[in-house]
Tab-separated table of C-alpha atoms in Angstrom:
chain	number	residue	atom	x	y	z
G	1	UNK	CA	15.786	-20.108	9.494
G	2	UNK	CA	12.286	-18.822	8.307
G	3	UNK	CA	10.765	-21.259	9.958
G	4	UNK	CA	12.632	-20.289	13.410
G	5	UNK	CA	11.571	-16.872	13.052
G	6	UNK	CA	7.954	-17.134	11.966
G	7	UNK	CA	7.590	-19.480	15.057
G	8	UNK	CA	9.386	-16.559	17.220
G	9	UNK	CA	6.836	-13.774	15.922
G	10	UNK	CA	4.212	-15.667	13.489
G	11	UNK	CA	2.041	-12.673	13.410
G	12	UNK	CA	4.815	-10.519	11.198
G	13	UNK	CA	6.285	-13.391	9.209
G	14	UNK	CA	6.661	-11.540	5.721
G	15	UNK	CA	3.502	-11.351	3.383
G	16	UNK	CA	1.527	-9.143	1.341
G	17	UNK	CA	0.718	-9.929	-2.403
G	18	UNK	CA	3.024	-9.392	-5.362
G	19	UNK	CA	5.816	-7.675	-5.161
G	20	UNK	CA	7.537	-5.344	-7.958
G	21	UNK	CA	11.111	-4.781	-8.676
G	22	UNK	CA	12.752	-2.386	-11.294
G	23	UNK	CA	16.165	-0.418	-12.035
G	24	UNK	CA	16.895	2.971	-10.000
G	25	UNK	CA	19.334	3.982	-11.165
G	26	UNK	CA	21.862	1.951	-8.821
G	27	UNK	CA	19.868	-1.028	-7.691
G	28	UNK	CA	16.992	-3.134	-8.207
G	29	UNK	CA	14.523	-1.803	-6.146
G	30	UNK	CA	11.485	-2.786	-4.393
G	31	UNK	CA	9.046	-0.457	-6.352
G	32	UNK	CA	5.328	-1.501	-5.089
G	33	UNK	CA	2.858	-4.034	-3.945
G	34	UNK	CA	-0.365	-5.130	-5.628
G	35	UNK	CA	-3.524	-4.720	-4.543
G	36	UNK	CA	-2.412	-5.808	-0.769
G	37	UNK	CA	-6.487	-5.965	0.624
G	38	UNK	CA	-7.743	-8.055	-1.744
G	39	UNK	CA	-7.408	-11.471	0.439
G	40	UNK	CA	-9.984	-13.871	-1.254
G	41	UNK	CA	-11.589	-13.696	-5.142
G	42	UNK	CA	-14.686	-11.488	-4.387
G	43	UNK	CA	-12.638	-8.822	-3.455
G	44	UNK	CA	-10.207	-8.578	-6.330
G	45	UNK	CA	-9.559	-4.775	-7.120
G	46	UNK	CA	-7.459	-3.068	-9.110
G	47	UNK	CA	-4.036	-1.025	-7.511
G	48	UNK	CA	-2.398	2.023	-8.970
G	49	UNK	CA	1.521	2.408	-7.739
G	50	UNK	CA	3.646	5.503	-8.412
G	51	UNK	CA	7.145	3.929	-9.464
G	52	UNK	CA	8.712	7.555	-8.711
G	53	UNK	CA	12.150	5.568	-8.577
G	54	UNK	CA	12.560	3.799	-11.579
G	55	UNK	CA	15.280	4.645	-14.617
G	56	UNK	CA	13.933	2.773	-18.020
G	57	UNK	CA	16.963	1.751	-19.637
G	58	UNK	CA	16.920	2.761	-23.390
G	59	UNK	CA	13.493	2.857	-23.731
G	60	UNK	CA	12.080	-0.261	-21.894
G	61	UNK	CA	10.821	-0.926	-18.468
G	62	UNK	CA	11.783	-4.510	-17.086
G	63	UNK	CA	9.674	-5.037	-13.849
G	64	UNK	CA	10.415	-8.124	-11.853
G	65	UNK	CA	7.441	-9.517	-10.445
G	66	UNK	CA	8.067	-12.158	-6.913
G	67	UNK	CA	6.414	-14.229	-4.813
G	68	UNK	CA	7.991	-13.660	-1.807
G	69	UNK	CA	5.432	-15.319	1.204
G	70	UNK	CA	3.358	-18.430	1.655
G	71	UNK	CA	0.645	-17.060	-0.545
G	72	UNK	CA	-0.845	-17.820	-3.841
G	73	UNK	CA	-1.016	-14.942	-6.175
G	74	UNK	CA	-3.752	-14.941	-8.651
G	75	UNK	CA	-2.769	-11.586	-10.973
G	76	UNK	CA	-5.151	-10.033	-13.728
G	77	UNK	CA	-2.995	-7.721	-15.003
G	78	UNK	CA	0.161	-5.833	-14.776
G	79	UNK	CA	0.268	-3.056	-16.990
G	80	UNK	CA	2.639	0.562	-17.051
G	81	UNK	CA	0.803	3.753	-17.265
G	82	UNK	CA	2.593	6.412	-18.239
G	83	UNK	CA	2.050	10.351	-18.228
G	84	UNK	CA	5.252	12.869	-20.598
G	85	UNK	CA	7.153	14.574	-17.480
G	86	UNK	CA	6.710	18.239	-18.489
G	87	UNK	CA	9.119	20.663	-17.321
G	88	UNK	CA	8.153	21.993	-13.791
G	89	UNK	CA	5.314	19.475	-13.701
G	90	UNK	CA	4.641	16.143	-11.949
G	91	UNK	CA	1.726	13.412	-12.178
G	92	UNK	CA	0.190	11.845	-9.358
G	93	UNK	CA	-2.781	10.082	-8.973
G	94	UNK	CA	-5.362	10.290	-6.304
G	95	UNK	CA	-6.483	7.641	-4.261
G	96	UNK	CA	-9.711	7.665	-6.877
G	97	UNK	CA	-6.978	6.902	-9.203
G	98	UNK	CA	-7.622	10.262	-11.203
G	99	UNK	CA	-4.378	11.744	-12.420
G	100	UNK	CA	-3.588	15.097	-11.894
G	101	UNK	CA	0.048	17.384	-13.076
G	102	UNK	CA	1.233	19.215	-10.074
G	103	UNK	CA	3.958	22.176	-9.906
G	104	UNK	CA	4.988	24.556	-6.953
G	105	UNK	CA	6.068	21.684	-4.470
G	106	UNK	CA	6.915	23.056	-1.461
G	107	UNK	CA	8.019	21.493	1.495
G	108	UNK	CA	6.281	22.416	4.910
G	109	UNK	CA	8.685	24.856	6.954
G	110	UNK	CA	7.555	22.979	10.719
G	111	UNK	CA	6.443	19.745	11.247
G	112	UNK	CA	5.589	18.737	14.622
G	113	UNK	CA	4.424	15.045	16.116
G	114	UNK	CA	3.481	13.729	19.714
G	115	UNK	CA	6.983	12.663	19.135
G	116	UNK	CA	8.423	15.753	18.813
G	117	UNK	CA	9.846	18.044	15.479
G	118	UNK	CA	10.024	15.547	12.055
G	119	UNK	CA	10.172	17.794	9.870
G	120	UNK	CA	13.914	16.209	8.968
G	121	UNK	CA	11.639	13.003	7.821
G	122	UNK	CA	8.972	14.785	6.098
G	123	UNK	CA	10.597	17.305	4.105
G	124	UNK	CA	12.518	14.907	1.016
G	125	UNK	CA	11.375	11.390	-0.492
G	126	UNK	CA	14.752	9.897	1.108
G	127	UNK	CA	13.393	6.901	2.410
G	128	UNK	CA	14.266	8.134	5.766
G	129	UNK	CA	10.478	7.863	7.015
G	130	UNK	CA	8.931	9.227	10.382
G	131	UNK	CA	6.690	6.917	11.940
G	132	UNK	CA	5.615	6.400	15.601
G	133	UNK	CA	4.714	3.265	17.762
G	134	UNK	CA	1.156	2.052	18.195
G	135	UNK	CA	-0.460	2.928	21.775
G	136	UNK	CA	-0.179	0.157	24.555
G	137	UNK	CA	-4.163	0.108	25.277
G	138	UNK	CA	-5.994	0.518	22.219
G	139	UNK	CA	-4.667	0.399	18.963
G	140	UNK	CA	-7.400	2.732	17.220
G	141	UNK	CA	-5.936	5.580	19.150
G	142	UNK	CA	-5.108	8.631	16.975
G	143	UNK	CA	-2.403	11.091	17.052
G	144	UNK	CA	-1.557	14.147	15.278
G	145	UNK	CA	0.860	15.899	12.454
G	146	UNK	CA	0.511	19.626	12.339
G	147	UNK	CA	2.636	21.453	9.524
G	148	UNK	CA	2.818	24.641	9.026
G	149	UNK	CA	3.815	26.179	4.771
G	150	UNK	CA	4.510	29.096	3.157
G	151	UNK	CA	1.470	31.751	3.094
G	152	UNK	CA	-0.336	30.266	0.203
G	153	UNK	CA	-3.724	31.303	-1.564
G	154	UNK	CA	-5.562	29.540	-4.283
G	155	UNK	CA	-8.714	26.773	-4.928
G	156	UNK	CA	-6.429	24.557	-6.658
G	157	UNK	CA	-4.352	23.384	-3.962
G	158	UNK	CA	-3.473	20.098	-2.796
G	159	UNK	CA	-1.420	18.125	-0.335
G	160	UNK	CA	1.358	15.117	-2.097
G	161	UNK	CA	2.112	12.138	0.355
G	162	UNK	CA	4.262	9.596	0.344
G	163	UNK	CA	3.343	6.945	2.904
G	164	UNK	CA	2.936	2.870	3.426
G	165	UNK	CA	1.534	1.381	6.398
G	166	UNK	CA	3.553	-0.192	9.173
G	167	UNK	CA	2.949	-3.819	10.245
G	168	UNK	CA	0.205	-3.207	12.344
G	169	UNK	CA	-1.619	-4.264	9.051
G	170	UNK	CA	-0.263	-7.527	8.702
G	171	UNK	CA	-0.438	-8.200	12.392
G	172	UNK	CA	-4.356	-7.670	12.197
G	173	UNK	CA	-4.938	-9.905	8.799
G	174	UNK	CA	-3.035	-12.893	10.871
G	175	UNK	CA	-4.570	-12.902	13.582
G	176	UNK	CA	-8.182	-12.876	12.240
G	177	UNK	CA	-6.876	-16.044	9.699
G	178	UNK	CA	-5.609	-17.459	13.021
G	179	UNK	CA	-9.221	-17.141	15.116
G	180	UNK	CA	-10.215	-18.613	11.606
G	181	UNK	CA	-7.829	-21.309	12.104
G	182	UNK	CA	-8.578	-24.646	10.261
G	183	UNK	CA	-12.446	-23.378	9.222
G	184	UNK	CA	-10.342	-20.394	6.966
G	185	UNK	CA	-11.767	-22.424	4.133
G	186	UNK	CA	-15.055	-22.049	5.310
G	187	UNK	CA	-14.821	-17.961	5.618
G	188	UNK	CA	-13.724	-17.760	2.532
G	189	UNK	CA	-16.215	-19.464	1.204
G	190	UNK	CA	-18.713	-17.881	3.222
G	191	UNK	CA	-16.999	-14.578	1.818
G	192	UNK	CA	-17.599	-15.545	-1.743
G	193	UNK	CA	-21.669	-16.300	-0.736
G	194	UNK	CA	-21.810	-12.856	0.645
G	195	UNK	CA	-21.139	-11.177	-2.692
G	196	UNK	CA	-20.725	-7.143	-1.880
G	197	UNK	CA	-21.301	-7.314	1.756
G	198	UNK	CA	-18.130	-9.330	1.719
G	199	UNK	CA	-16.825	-5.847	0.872
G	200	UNK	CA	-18.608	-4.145	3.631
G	201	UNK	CA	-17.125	-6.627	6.291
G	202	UNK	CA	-13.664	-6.512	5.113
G	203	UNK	CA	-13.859	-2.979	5.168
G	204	UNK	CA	-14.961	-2.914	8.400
G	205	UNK	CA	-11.734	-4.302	9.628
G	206	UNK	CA	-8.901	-3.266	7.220
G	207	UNK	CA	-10.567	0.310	6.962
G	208	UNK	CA	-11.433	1.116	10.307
G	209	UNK	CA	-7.948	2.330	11.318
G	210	UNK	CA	-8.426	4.660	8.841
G	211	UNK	CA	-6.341	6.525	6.261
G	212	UNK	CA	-3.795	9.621	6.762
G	213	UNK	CA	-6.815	12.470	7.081
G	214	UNK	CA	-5.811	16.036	5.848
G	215	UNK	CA	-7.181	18.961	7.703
G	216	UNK	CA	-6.909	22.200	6.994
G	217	UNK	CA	-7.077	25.520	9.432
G	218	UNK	CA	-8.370	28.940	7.139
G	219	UNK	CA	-9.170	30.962	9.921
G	220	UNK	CA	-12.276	29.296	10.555
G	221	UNK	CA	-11.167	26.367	12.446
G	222	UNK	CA	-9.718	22.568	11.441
G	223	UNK	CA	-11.512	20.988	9.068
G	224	UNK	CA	-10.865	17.834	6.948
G	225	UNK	CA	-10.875	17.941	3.186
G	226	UNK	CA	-9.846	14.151	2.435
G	227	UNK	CA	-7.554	11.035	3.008
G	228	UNK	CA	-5.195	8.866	1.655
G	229	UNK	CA	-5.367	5.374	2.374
G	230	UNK	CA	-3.641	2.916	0.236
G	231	UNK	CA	-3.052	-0.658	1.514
G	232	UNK	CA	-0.005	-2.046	2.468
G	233	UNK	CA	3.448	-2.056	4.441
G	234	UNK	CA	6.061	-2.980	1.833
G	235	UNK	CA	6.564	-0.341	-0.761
G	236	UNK	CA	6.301	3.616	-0.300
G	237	UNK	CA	3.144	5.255	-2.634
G	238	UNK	CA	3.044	8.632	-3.313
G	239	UNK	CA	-0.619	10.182	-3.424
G	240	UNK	CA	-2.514	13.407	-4.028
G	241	UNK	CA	-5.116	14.890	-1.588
G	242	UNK	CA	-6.663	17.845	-3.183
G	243	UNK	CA	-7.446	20.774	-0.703
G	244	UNK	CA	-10.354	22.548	-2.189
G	245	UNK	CA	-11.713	25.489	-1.834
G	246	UNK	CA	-9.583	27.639	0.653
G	247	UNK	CA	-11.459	30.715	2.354
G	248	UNK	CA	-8.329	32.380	2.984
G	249	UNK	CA	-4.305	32.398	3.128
G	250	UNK	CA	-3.555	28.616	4.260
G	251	UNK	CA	-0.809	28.305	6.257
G	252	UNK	CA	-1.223	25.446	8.756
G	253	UNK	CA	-1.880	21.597	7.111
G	254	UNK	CA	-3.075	19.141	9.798
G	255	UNK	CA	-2.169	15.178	9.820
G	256	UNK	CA	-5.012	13.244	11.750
G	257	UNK	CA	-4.200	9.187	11.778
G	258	UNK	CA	-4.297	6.229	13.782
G	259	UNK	CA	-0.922	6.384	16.258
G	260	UNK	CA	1.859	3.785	14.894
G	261	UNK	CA	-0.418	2.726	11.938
G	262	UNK	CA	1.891	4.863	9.451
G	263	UNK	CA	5.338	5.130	8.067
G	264	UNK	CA	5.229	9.066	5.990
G	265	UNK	CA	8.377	10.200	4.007
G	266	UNK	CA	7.663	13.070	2.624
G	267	UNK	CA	4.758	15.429	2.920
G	268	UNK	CA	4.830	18.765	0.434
G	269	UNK	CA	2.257	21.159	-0.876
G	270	UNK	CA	1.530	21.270	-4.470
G	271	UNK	CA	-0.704	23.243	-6.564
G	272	UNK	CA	-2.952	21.449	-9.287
G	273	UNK	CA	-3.023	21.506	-13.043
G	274	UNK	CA	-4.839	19.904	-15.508
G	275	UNK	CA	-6.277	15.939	-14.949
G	276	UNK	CA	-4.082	13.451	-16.990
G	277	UNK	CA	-4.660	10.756	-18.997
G	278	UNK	CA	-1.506	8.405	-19.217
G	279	UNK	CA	-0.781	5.848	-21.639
G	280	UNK	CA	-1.593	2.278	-20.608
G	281	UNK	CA	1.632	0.025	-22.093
G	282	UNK	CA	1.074	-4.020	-22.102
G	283	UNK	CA	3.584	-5.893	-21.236
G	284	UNK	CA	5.430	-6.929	-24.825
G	285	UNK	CA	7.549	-9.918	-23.170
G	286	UNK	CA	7.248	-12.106	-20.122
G	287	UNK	CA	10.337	-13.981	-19.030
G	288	UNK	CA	10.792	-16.885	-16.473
G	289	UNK	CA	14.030	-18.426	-15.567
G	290	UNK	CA	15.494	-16.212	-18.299
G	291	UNK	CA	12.898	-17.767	-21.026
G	292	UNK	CA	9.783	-16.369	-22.605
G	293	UNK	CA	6.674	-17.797	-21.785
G	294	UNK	CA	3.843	-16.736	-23.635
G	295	UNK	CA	1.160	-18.629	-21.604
G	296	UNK	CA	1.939	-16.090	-18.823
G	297	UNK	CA	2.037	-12.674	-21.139
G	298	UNK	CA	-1.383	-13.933	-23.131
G	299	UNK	CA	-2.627	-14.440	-19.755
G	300	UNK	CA	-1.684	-10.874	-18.708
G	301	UNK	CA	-3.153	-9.534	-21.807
G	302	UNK	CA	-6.511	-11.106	-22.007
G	303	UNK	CA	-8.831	-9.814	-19.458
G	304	UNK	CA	-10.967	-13.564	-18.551
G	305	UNK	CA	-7.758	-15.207	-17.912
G	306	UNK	CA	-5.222	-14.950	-14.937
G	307	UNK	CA	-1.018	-15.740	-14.024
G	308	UNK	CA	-1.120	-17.974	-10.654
G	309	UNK	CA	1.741	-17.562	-8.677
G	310	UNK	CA	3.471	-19.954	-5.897
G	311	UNK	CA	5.743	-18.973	-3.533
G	312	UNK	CA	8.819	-18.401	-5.119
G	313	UNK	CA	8.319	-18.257	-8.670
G	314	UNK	CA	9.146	-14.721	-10.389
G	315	UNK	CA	8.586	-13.309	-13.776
G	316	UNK	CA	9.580	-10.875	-15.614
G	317	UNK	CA	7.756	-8.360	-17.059
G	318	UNK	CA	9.279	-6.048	-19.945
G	319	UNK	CA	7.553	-2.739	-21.772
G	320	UNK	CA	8.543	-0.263	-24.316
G	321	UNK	CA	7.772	3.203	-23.930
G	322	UNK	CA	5.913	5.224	-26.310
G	323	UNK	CA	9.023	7.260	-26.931
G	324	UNK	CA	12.540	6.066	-25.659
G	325	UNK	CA	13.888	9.407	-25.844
G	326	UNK	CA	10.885	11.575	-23.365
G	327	UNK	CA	10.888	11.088	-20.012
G	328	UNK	CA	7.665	9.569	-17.723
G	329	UNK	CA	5.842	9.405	-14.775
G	330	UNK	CA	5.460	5.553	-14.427
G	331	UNK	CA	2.676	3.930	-12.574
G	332	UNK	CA	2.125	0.346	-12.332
G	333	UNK	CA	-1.725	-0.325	-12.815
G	334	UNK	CA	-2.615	-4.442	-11.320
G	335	UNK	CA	-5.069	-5.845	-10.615
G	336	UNK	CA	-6.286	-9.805	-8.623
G	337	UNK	CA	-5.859	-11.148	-5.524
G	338	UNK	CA	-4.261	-13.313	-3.487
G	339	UNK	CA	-4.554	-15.938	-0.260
G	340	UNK	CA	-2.717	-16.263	2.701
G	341	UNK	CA	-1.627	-19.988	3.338
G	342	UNK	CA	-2.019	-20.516	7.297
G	343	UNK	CA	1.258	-21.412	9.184
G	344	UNK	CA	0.731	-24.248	11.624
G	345	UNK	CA	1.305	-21.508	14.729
G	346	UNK	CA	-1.735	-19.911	14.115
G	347	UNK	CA	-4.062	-23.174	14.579
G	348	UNK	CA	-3.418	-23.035	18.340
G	349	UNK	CA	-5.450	-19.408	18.603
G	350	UNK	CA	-8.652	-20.670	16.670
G	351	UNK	CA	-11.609	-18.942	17.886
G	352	UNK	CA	-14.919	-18.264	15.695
G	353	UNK	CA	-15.644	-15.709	18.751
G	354	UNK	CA	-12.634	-14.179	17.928
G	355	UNK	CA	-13.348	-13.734	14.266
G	356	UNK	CA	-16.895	-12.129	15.061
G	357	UNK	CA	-15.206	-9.368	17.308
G	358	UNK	CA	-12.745	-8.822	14.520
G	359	UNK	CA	-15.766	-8.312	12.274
G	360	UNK	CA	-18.229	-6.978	14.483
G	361	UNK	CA	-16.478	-5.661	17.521
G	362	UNK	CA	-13.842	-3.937	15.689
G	363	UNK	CA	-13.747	-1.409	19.014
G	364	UNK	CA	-12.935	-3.957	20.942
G	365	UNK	CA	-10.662	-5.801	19.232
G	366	UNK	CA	-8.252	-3.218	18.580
G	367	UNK	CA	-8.310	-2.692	22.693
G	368	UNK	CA	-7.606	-6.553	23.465
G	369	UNK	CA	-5.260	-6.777	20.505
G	370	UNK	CA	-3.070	-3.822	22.308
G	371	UNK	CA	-1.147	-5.325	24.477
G	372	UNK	CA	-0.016	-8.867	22.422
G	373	UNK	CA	0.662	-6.160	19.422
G	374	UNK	CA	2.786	-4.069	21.746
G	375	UNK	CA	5.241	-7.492	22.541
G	376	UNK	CA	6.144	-7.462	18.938
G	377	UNK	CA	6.239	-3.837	17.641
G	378	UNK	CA	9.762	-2.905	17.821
G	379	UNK	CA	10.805	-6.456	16.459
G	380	UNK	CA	7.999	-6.419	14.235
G	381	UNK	CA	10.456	-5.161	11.036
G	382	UNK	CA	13.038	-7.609	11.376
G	383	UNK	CA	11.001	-10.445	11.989
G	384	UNK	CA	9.163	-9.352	8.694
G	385	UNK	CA	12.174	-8.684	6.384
G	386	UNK	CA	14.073	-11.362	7.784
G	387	UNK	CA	11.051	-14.386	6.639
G	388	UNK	CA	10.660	-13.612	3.127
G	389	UNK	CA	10.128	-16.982	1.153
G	390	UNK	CA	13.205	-17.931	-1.245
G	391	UNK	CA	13.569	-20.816	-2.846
């Protein structure tokens, strides 16, 4: 059956890194991704996830770690960070992974979209997202969010979002491994020669759709104060964009980003407090097949060493909080990287001239790419959701 479907639409066949799961309360949840742009070993990063939904359960965190996709996972880490919930006060990090307390959420009063009034989607994280569809000619083509708050003054301002891509991302990655084709070895390598301006490239092409920019309007005009951008289409990430310095009452919050590249579910306006540091926590057990293995958890703990992954195999990951009685914010903190095995449908479209306009002609590409994207769009999350590796 996965096979059938990834031969149907082989560009959104599922895929992206690790995959987290933990207790909410009702369910265990899909709680993040890790570090979803790091596609070869010179551009292993780190990834911090907000895991706003998960309930410890008398004191300990169990997170359930997956491969899910015809990838091989190569994972540094996997720690917990985790900041005391004060009353009235929230952490969330910034996409500099700083960590700030917030208070005074409000949601926006209007919320209006090319597609009409969200505001419905925008105003609770419900999981009920507002998102729109890409544009048939050129897929770098932006659109526009403009909310309007509550008459607010102050310099310590900011904006919280909670956001993941939509598969436009994964549509992009696969079809530059498919111009790559059978010489993907060879780019990779290549990659690895290139040391930083590996970076730069990569970059070039997962960055220049751009992030969810935040303007704001003081009487003087839109202007932008910052983005959020974090990587990936699986799991919703919650993010802080501080405002700065306000010249007068704000009112009016402006969206800019790429049109059908994002999936928001909540949007709210939060004044800052004081930076946090949270608590890193280690992972005290890691479990496979319901048995410890202590090869993967001192390979977790010791910085020069890594936990390879194959599709299919999941672990277990279990951590005790500092104090099973106080209540946290919870962030998952990973870090490695992962490849991308190529399916046998992508061969056919192998193209090194290809691979250079993905790199080099970026502009370009995202106006040829338009129209094949388009074909697949509104099957896009089925397809995706429906190919998940099990064994």
């Amino acid at each position: 059956i996965l096979s059938a479907v990834c031969i149907t639409s082989p560009k959104t066949c599922f895929g992206s890194c690790p995959t987290f799961y933990a207790w909410d309360g009702e369910n265990d949840a899909l709680m993040a991704e890790g570090f979803s742009a790091s596609i070869a070993p010179v551009l292993e990063a780190r990834d911090v996830d907000a895991l706003s939904r998960l309930v410890p359960v008398d004191g300990k965190v169990s997170l359930r770690m997956t491969n899910e996709a015809l990838e091989t996972h190569v994972v540094r880490r996997a720690d917990l960070l985790a900041a005391e919930r004060k009353p009235g006060i929230q952490t969330v990090a910034t996409d500099e992974n700083e960590f700030y307390g917030v208070s005074e959420i409000v949601a926006p009063l209007k919320a209006n979209a090319a597609t009409g009034d969200c505001l419905d989607k925008l105003v609770e994280a419900d999981g009920a997202e507002w998102f729109s569809r890409a544009d048939s000619t050129d897929l770098a083509t932006k659109e526009w969010i403009t909310l309007e708050f509550p008459a607010t003054t102050g310099d310590d301002l900011g904006l919280v979002i909670s956001s993941r891509q939509t598969l436009m991302t994964t549509y992009l990655l696969y079809q530059t491994l498919a111009y790559m084709g059978s010489s993907t070895g060879w780019w990779l390598a290549h990659m690895e020669s290139l040391g930083p301006r590996a970076v730069t490239y990569t970059e070039n092409l997962l960055g220049y759709l751009g992030g969810i920019e935040v303007q704001v309007d003081d009487g003087n005009g839109w202007r932008s104060v910052g983005e959020t951008n974090e990587v990936g289409p699986l799991a919703t990430d919650t993010r802080l964009v501080p405002l700065g310095k306000i010249d007068s009452e704000l009112r009016s919050v402006r969206l800019r980003l790429t049109q059908g590249y994002w999936r928001i579910d909540q949007v709210a306006l939060a004044r800052i407090g004081d930076q946090v540091e949270p608590s890193r926590i280690r992972p005290t057990h890691v479990m496979r097949e319901g048995k410890p293995d202590e090869r993967a958890r001192e390979a977790l703990l010791d910085p020069d060493s890594t936990l390879t992954t194959m599709p299919g195999d999941e672990y277990t990951l279990v951590y005790n909080l500092p104090d099973r009685h106080s209540k946290y914010d919870l962030f998952l903190d990973s870090r490695g990287y992962y490849y991308e095995w190529i399916r046998q449908e992508w061969l056919e479209e192998e193209d090194p001239n290809g691979v250079a306009m993905m790199l080099f002609e970026t502009d370009r590409a995202m106006r040829e790419l338009a129209p094949d994207f388009k074909r697949v769009e509104a099957g896009a999350e089925q397809s995706f959701w429906g190919s998940r590796y099990a064994r």
